[in-house]
mmCIF file of N, CA and C in Angstrom:
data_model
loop_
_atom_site.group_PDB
_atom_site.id
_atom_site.type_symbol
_atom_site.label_atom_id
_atom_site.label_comp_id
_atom_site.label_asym_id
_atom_site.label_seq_id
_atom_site.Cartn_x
_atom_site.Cartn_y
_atom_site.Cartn_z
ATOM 1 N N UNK M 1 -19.677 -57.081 34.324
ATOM 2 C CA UNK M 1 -19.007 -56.884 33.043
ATOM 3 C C UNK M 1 -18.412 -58.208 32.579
ATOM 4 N N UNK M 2 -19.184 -58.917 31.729
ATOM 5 C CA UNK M 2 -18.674 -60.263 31.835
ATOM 6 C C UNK M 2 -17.966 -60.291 30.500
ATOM 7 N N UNK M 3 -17.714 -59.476 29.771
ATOM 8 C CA UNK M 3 -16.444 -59.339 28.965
ATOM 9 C C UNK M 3 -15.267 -58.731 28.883
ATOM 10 N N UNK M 4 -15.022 -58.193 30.051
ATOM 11 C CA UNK M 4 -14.064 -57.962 30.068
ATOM 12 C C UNK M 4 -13.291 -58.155 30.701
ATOM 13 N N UNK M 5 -11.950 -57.895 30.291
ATOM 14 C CA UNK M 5 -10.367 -58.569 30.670
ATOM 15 C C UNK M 5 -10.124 -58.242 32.568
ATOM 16 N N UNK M 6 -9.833 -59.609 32.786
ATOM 17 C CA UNK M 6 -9.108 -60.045 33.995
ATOM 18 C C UNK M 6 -7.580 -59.938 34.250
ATOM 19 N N UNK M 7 -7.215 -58.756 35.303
ATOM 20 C CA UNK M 7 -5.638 -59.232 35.592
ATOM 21 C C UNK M 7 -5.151 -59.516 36.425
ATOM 22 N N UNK M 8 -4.319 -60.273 36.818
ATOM 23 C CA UNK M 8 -3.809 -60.753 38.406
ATOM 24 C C UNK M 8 -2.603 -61.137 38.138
ATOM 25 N N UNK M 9 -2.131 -60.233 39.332
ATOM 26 C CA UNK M 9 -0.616 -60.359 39.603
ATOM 27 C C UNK M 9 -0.272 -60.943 41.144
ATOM 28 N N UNK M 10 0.861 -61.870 40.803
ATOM 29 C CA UNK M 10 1.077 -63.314 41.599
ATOM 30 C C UNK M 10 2.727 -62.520 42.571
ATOM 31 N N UNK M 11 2.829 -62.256 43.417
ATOM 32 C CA UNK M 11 3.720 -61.179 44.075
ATOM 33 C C UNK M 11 4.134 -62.688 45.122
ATOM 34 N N UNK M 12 5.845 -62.579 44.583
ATOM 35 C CA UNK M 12 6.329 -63.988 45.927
ATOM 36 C C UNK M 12 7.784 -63.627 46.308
ATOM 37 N N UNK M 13 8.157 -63.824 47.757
ATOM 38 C CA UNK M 13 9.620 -63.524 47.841
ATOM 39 C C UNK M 13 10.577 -64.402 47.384
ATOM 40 N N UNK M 14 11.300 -64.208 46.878
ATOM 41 C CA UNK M 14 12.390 -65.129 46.689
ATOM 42 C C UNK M 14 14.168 -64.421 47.228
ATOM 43 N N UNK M 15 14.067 -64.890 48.442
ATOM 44 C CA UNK M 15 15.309 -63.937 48.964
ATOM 45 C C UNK M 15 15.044 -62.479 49.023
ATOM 46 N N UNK M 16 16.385 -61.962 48.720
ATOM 47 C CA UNK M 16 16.652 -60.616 48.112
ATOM 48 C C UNK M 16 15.415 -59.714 47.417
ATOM 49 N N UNK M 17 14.672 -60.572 46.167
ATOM 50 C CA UNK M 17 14.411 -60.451 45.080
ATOM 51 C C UNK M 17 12.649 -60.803 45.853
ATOM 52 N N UNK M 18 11.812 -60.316 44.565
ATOM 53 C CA UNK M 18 10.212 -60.385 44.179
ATOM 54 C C UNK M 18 10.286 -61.136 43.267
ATOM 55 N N UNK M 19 9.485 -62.006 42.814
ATOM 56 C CA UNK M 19 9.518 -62.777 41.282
ATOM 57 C C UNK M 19 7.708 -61.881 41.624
ATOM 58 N N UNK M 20 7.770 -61.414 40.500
ATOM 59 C CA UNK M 20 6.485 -61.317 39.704
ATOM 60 C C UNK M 20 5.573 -62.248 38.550
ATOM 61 N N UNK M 21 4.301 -62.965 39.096
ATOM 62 C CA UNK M 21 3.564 -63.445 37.890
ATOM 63 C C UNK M 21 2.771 -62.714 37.088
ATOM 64 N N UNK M 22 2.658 -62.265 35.701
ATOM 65 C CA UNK M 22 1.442 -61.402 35.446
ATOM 66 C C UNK M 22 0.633 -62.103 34.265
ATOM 67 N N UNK M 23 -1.120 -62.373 34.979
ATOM 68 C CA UNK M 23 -1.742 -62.874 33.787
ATOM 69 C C UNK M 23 -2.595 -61.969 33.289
ATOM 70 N N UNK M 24 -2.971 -61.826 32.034
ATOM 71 C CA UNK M 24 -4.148 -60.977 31.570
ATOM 72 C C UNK M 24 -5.022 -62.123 30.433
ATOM 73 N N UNK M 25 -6.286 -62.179 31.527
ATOM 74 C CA UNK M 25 -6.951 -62.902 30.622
ATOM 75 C C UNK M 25 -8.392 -62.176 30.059
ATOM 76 N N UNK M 26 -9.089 -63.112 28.809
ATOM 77 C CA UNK M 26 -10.068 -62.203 28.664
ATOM 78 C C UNK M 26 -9.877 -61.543 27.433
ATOM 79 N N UNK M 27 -8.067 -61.680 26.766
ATOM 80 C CA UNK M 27 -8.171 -60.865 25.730
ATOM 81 C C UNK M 27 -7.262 -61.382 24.960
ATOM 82 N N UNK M 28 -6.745 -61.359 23.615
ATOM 83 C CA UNK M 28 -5.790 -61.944 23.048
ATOM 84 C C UNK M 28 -4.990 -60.420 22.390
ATOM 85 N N UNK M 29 -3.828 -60.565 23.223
ATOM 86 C CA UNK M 29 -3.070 -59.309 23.255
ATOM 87 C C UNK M 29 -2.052 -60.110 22.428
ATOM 88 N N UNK M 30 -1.323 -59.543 21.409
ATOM 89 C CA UNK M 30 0.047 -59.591 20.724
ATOM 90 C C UNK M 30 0.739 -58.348 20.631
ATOM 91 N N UNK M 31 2.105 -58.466 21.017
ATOM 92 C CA UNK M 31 3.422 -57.726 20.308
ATOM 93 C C UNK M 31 3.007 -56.539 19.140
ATOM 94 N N UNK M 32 2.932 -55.542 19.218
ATOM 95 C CA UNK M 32 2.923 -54.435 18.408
ATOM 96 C C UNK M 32 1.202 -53.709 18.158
ATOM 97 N N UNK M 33 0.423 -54.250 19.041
ATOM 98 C CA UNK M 33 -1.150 -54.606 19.007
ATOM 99 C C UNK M 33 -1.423 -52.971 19.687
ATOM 100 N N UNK M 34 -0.307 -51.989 19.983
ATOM 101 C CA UNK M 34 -0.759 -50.570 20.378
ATOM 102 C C UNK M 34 -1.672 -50.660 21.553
ATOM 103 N N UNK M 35 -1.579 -51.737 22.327
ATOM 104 C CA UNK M 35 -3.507 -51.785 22.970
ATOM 105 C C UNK M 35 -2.616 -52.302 24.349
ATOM 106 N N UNK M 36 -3.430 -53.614 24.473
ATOM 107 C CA UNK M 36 -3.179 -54.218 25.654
ATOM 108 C C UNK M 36 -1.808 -54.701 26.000
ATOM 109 N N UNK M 37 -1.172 -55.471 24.937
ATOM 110 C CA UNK M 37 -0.078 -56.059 25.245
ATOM 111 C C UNK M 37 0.789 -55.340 25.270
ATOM 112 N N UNK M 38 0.985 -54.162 24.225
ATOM 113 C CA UNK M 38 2.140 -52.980 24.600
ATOM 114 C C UNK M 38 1.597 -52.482 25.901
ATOM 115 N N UNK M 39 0.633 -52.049 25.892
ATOM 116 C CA UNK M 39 0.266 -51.097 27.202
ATOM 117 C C UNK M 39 0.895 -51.585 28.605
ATOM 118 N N UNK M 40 0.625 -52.765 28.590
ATOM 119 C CA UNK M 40 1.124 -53.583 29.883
ATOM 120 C C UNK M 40 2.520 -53.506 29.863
ATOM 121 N N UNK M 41 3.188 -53.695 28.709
ATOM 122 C CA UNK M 41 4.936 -54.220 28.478
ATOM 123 C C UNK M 41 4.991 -53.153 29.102
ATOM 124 N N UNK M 42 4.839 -51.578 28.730
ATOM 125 C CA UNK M 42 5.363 -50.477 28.555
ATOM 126 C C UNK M 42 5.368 -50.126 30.275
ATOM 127 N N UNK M 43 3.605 -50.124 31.189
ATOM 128 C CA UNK M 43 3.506 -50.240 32.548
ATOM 129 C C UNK M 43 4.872 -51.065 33.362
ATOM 130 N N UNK M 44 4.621 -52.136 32.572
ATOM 131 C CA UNK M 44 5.492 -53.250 33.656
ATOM 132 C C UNK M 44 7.291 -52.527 33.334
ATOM 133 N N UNK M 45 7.659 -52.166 32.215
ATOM 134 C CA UNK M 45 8.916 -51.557 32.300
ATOM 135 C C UNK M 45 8.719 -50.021 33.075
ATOM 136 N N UNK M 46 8.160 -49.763 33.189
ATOM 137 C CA UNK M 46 8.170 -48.149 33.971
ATOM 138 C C UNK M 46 8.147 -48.908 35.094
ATOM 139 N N UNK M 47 7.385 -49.625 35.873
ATOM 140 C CA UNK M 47 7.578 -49.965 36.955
ATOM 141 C C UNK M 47 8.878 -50.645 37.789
ATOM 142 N N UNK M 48 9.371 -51.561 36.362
ATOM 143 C CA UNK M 48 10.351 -51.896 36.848
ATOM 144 C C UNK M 48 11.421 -51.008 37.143
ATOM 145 N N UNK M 49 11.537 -49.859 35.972
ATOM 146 C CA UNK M 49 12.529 -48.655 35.841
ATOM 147 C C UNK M 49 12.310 -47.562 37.698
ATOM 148 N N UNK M 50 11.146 -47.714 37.526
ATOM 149 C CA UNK M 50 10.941 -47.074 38.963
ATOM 150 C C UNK M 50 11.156 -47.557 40.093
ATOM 151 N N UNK M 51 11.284 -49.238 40.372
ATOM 152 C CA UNK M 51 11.883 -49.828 41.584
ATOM 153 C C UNK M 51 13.423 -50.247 41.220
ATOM 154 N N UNK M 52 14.111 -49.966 40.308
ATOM 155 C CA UNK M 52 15.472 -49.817 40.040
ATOM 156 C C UNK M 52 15.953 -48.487 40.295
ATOM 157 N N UNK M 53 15.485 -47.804 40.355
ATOM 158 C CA UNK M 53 15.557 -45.958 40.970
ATOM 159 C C UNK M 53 15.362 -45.380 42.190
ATOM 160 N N UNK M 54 14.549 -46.087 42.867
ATOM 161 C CA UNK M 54 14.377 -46.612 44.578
ATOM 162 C C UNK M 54 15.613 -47.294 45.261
ATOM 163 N N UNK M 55 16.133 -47.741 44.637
ATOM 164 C CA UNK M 55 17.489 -48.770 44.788
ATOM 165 C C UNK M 55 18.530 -48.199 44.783
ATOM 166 N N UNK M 56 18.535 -46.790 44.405
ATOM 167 C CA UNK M 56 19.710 -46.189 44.279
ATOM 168 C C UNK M 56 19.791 -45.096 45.092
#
């Protein structure tokens, strides 16, 4: 599938804490685009909301 979008996520400890990298290539996602770039924002905040809920 040589058109379509690549994602890779870069997972590193830093102490306490995870720093997360996230690239998505392959596509030109913008802010309000209903598609990719919300889709991801929206994933990556549930996820985050869900390892802040683990924490408690």
């Amino acid at each position: 599938m040589e058109n379509s979008p690549v994602v890779s996520l870069t997972l590193t400890a830093q102490g306490d804490r995870t720093e997360m990298i996230f690239h998505l290539r392959g596509l030109a996602g913008h802010p309000g685009d209903k598609y990719f770039y919300d889709g991801w924002s929206n994933a990556l905040d549930d996820l985050m909301t869900h390892l802040r809920d683990q924490k408690q």
